[in-house]
CSV table of N, CA and C in Angstrom, one decimal:
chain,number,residue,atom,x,y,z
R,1,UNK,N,7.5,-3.2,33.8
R,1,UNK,CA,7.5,-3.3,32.3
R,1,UNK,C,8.6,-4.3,31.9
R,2,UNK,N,8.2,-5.3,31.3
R,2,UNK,CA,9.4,-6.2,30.5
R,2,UNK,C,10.7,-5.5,29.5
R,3,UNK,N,11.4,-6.6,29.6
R,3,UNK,CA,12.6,-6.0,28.7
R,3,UNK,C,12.3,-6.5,27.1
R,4,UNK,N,12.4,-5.3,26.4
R,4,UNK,CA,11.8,-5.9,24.8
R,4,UNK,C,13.0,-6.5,24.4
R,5,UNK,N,13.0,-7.5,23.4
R,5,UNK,CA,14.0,-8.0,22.5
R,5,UNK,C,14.5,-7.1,21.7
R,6,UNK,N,15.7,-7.9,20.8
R,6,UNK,CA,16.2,-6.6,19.9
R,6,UNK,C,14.8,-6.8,18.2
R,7,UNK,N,14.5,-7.5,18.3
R,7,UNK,CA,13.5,-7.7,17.1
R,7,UNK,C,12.6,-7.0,17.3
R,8,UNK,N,12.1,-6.8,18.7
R,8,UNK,CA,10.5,-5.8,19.0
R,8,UNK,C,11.4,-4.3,18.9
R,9,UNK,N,12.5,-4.2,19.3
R,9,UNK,CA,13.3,-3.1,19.4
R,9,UNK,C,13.3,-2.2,18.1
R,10,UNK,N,13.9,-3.4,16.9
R,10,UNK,CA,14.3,-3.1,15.6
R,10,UNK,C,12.7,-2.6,15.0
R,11,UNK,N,11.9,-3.3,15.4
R,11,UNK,CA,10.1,-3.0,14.6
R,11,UNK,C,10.0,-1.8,15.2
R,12,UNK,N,9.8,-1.4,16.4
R,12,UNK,CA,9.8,-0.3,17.5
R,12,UNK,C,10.3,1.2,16.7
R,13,UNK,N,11.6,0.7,16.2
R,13,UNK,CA,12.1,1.9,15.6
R,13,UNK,C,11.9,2.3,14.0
R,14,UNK,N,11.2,1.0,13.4
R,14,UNK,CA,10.8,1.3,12.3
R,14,UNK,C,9.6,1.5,12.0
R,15,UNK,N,8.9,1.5,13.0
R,15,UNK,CA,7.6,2.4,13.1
R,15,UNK,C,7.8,3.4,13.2
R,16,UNK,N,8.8,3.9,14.2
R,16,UNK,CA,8.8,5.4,14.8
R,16,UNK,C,9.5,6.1,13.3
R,17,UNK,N,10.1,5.5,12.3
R,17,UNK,CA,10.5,6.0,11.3
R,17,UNK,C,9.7,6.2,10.5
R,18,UNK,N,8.9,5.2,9.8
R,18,UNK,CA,7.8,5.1,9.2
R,18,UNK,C,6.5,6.5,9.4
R,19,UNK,N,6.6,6.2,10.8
R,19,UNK,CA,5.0,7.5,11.5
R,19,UNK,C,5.9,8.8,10.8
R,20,UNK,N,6.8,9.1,10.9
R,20,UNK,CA,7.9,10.2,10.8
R,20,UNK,C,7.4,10.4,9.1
R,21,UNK,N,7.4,9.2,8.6
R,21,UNK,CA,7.4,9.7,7.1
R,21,UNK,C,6.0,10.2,6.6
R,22,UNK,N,5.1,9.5,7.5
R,22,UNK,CA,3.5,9.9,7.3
R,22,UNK,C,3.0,11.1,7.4
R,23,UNK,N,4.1,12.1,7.8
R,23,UNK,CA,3.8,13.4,8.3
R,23,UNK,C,4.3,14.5,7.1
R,24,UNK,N,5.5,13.9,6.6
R,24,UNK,CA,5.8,14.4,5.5
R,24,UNK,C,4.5,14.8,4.6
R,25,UNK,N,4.9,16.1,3.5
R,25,UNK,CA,3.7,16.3,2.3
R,25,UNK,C,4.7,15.7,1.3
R,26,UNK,N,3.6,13.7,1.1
R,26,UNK,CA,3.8,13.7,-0.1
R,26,UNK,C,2.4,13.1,0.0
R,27,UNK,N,1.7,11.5,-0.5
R,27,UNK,CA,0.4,11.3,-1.0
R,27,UNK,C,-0.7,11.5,0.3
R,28,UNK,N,-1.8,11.6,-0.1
R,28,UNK,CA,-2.8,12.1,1.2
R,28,UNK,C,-3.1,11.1,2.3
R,29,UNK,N,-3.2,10.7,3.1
R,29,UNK,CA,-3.7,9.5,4.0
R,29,UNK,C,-4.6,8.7,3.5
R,30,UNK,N,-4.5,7.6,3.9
R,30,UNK,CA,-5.3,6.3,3.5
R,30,UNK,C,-6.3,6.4,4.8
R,31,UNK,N,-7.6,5.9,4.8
R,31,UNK,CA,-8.4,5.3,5.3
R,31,UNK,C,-8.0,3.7,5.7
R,32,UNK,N,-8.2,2.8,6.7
R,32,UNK,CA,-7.6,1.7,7.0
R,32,UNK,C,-7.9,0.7,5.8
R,33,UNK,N,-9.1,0.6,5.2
R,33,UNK,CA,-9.7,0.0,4.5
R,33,UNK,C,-9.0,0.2,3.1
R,34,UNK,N,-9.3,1.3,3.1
R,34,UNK,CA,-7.5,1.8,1.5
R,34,UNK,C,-6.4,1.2,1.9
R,35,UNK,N,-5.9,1.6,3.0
R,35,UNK,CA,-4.4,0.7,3.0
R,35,UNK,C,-4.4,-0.4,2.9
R,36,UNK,N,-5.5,-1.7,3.6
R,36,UNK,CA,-5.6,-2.8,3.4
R,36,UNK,C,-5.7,-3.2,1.8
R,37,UNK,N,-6.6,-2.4,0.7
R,37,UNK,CA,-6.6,-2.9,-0.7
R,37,UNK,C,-5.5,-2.1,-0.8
R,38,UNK,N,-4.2,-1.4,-0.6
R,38,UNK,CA,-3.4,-0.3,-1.6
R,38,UNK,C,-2.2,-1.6,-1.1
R,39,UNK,N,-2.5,-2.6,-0.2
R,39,UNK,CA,-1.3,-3.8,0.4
R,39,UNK,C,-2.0,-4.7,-0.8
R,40,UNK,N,-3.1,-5.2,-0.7
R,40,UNK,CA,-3.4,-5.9,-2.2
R,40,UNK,C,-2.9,-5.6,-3.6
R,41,UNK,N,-2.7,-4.6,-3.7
R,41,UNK,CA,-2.7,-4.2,-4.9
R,41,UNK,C,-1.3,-4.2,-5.3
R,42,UNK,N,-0.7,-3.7,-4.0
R,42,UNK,CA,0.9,-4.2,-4.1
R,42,UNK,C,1.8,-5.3,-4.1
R,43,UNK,N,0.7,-6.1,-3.8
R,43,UNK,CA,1.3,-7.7,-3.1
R,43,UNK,C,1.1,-8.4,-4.6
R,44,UNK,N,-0.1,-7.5,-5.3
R,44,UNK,CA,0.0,-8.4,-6.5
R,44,UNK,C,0.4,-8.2,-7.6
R,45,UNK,N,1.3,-6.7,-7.7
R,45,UNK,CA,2.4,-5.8,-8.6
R,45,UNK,C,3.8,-6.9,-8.4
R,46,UNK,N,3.9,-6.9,-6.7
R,46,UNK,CA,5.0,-7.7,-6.5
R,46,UNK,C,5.2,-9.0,-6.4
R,47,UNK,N,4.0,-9.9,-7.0
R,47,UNK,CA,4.3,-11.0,-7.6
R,47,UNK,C,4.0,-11.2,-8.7
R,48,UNK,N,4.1,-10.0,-9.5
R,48,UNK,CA,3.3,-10.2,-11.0
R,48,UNK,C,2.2,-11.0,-11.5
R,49,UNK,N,1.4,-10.3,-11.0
R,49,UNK,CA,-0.1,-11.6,-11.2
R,49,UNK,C,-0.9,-10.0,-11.1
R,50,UNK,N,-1.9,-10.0,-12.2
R,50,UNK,CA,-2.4,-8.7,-13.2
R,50,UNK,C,-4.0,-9.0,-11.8
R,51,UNK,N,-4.4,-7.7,-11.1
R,51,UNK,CA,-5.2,-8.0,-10.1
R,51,UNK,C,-6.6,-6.8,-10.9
R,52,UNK,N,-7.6,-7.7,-11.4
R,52,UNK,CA,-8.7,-6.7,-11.6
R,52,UNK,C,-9.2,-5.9,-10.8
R,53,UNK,N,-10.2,-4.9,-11.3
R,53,UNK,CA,-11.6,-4.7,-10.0
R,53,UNK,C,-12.4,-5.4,-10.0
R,54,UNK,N,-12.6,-6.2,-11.2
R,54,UNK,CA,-13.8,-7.6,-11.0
R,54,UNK,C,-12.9,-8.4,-9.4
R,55,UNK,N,-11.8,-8.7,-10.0
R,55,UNK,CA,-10.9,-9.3,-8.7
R,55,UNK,C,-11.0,-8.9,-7.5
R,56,UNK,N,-10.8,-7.9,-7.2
R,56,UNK,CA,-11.2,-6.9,-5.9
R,56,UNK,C,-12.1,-7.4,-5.4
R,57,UNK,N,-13.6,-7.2,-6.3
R,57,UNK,CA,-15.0,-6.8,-5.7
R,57,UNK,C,-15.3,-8.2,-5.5
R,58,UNK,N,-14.6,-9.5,-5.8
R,58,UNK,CA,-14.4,-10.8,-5.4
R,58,UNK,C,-14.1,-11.5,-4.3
R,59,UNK,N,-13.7,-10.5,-3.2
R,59,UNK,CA,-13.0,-10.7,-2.1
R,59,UNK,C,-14.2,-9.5,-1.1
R,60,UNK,N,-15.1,-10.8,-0.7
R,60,UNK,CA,-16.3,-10.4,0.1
R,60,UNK,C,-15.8,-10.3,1.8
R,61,UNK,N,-14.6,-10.5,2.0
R,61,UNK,CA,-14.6,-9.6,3.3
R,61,UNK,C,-13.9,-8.4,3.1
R,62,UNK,N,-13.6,-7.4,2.3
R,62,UNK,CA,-13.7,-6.2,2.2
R,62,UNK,C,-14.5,-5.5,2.0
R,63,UNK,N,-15.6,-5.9,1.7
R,63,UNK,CA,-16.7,-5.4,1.9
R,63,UNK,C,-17.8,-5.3,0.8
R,64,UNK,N,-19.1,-4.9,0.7
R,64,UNK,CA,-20.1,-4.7,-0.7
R,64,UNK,C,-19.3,-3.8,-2.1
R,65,UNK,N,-19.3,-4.6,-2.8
R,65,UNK,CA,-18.9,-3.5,-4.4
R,65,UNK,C,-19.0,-2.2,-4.5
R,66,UNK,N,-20.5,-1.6,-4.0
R,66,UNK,CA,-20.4,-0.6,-4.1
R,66,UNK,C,-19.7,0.4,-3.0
R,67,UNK,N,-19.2,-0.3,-1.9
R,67,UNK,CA,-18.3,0.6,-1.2
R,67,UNK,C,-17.0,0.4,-1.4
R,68,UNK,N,-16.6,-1.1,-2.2
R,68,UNK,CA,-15.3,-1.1,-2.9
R,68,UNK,C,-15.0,0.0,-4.1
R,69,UNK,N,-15.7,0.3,-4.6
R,69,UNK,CA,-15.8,1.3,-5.9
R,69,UNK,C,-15.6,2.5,-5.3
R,70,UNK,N,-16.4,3.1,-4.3
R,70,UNK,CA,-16.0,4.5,-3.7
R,70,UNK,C,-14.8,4.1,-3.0
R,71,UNK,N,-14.1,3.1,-2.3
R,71,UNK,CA,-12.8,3.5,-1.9
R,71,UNK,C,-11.4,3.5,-2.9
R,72,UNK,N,-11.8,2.5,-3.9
R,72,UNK,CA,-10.9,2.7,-5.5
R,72,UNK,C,-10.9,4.4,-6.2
R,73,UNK,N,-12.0,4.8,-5.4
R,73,UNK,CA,-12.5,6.1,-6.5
R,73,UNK,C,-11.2,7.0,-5.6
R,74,UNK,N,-11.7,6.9,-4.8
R,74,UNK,CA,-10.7,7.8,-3.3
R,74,UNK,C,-9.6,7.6,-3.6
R,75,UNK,N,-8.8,6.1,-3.3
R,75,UNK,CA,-7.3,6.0,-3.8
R,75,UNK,C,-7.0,6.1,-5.3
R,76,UNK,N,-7.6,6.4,-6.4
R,76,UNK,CA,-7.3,7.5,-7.3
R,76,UNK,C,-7.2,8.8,-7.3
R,77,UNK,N,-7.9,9.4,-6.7
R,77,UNK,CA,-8.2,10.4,-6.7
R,77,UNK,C,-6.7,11.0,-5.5
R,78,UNK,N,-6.5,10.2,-4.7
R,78,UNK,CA,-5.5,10.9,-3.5
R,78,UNK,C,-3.8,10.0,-4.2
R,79,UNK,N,-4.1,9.8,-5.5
R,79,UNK,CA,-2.8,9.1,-6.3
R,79,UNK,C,-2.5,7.8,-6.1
R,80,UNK,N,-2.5,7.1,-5.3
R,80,UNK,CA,-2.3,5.9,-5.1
R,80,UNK,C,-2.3,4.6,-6.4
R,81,UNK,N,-3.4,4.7,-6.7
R,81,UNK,CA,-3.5,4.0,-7.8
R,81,UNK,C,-4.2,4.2,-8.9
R,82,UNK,N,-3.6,3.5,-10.2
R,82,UNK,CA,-4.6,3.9,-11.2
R,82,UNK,C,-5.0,2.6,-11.5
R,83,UNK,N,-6.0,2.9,-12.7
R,83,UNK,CA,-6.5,1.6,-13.8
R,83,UNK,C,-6.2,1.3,-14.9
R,84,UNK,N,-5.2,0.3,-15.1
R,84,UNK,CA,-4.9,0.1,-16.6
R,84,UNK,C,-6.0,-0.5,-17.2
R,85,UNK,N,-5.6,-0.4,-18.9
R,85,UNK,CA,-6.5,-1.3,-19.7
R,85,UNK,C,-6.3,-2.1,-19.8
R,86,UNK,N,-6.8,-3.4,-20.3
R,86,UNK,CA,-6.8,-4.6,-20.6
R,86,UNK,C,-6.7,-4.8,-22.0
R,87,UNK,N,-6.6,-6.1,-22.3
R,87,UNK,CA,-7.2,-6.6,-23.6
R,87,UNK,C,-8.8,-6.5,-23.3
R,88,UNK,N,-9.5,-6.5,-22.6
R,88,UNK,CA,-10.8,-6.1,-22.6
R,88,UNK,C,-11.6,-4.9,-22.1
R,89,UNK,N,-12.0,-4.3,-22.8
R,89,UNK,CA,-12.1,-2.7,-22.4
R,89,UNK,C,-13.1,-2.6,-21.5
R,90,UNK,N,-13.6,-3.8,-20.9
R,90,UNK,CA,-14.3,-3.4,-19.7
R,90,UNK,C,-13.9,-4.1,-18.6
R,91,UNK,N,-12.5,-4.3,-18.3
R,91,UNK,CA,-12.0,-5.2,-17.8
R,91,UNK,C,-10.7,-4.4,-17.2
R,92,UNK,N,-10.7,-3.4,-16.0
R,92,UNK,CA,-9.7,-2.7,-15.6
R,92,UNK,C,-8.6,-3.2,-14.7
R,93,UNK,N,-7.4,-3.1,-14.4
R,93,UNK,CA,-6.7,-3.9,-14.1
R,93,UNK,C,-5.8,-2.7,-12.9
R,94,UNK,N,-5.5,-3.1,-11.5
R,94,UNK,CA,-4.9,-1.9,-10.4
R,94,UNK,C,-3.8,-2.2,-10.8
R,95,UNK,N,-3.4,-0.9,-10.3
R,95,UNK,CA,-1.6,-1.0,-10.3
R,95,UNK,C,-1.5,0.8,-9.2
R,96,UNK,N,-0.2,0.2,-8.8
R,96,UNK,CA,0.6,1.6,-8.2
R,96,UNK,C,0.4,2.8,-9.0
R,97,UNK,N,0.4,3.8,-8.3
R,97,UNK,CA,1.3,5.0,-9.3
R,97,UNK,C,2.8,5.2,-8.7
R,98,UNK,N,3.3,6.0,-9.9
R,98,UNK,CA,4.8,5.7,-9.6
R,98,UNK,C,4.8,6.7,-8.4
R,99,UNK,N,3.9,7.7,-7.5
R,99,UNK,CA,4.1,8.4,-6.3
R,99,UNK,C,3.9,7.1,-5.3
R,100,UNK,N,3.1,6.2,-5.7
R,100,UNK,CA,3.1,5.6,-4.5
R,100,UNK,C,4.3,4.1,-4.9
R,101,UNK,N,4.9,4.4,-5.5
R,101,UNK,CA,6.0,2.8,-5.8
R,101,UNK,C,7.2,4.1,-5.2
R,102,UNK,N,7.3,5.5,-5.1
R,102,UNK,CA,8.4,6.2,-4.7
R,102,UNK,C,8.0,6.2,-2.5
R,103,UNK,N,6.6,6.5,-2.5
R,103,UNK,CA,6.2,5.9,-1.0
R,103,UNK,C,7.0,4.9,-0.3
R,104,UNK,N,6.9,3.8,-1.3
R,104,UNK,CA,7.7,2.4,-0.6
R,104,UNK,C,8.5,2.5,-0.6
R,105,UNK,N,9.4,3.3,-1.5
R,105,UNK,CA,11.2,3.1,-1.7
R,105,UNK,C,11.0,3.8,-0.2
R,106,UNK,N,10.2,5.3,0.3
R,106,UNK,CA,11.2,5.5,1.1
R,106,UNK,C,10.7,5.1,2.4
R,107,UNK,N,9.6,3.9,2.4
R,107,UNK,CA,9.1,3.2,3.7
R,107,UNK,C,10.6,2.2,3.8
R,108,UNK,N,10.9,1.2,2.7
R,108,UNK,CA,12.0,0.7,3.0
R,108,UNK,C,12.9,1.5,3.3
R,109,UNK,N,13.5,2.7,3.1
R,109,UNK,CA,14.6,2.9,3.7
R,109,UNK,C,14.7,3.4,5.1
R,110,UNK,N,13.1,3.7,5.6
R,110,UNK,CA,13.0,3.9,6.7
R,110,UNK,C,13.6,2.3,7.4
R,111,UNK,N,13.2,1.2,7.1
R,111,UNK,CA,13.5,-0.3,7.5
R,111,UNK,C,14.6,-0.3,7.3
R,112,UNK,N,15.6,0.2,6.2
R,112,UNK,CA,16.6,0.0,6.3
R,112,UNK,C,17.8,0.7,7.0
R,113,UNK,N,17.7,2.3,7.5
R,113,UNK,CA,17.4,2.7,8.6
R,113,UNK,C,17.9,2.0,10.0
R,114,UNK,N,16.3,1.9,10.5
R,114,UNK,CA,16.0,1.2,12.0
R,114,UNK,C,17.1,-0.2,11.9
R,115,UNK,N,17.4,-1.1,11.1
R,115,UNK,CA,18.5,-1.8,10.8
R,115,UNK,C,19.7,-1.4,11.2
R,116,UNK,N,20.5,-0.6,10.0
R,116,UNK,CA,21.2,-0.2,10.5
R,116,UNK,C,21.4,1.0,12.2
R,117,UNK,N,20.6,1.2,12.4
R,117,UNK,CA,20.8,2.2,13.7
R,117,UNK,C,21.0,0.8,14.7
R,118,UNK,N,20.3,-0.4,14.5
R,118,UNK,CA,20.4,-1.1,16.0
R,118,UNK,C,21.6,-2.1,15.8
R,119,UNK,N,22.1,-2.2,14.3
R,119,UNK,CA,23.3,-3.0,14.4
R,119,UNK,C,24.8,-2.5,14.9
C-alpha cells in the first residue's frame, strides 16, 4: 500500500469527520441526486445569483422535470430547502433553509477540524 500525502491525509480525515456528522439527528439523508441539486442550490446562494425551478428543470442532465419536481418535493419536505417568491408569482426561486445553512456551519467545522488536528 503507498504512503498517502498530507493533503490525501487532511481529506481522509475530513471525511471521517463529516460521515461522523451524518449520523447525528439533525436533517434526514439526501438521495445522491438531492445532494447534487442541494450543491446547486448552494453554489448559487453562495454567489448570489437568484436560481429558479424553471432554472433547475433547465439543466437536462439531472434528469426529466417531472422527476426534478418529486426530488424538490423530497428536499422540502426533509427541510433542506424552500421556495421563495418572486416578482412573479409563478416564478419560484431555491434557497437553503436556515437547518440546512446550520448543516454547513457544522460540515465546515468538521474541515476546520481535520485542519487543525494535522497541523
Amino acid at each position: 500500500m503507498g504512503k498517502s500525502t498530507k493533503f490525501a491525509d487532511l481529506y481522509l480525515r475530513f471525511i471521517q469527520l463529516a460521515e461522523a456528522l451524518r449520523s447525528l439527528p439533525t436533517l434526514p439523508p439526501l438521495e445522491p441526486l438531492e445532494e447534487r441539486i442541494l450543491m446547486i442550490v448552494a453554489n448559487a446562494r453562495h454567489t448570489q445569483q437568484r436560481l429558479s425551478v424553471k432554472d433547475l428543470m433547465g439543466m437536462a442532465e439531472l434528469g426529466s422535470p417531472a422527476m426534478l419536481h418529486g426530488r424538490l418535493k423530497s428536499m422540502r419536505e426533509k427541510g433542506w430547502i424552500y421556495l421563495a417568491d418572486t416578482e412573479d408569482a409563478r416564478r419560484k426561486q431555491l434557497d437553503l433553509t436556515p437547518a440546512a445553512m446550520i448543516y454547513f456551519d457544522k460540515v465546515a467545522r468538521c474541515m476546520l477540524k481535520a485542519v487543525k488536528e494535522q497541523g
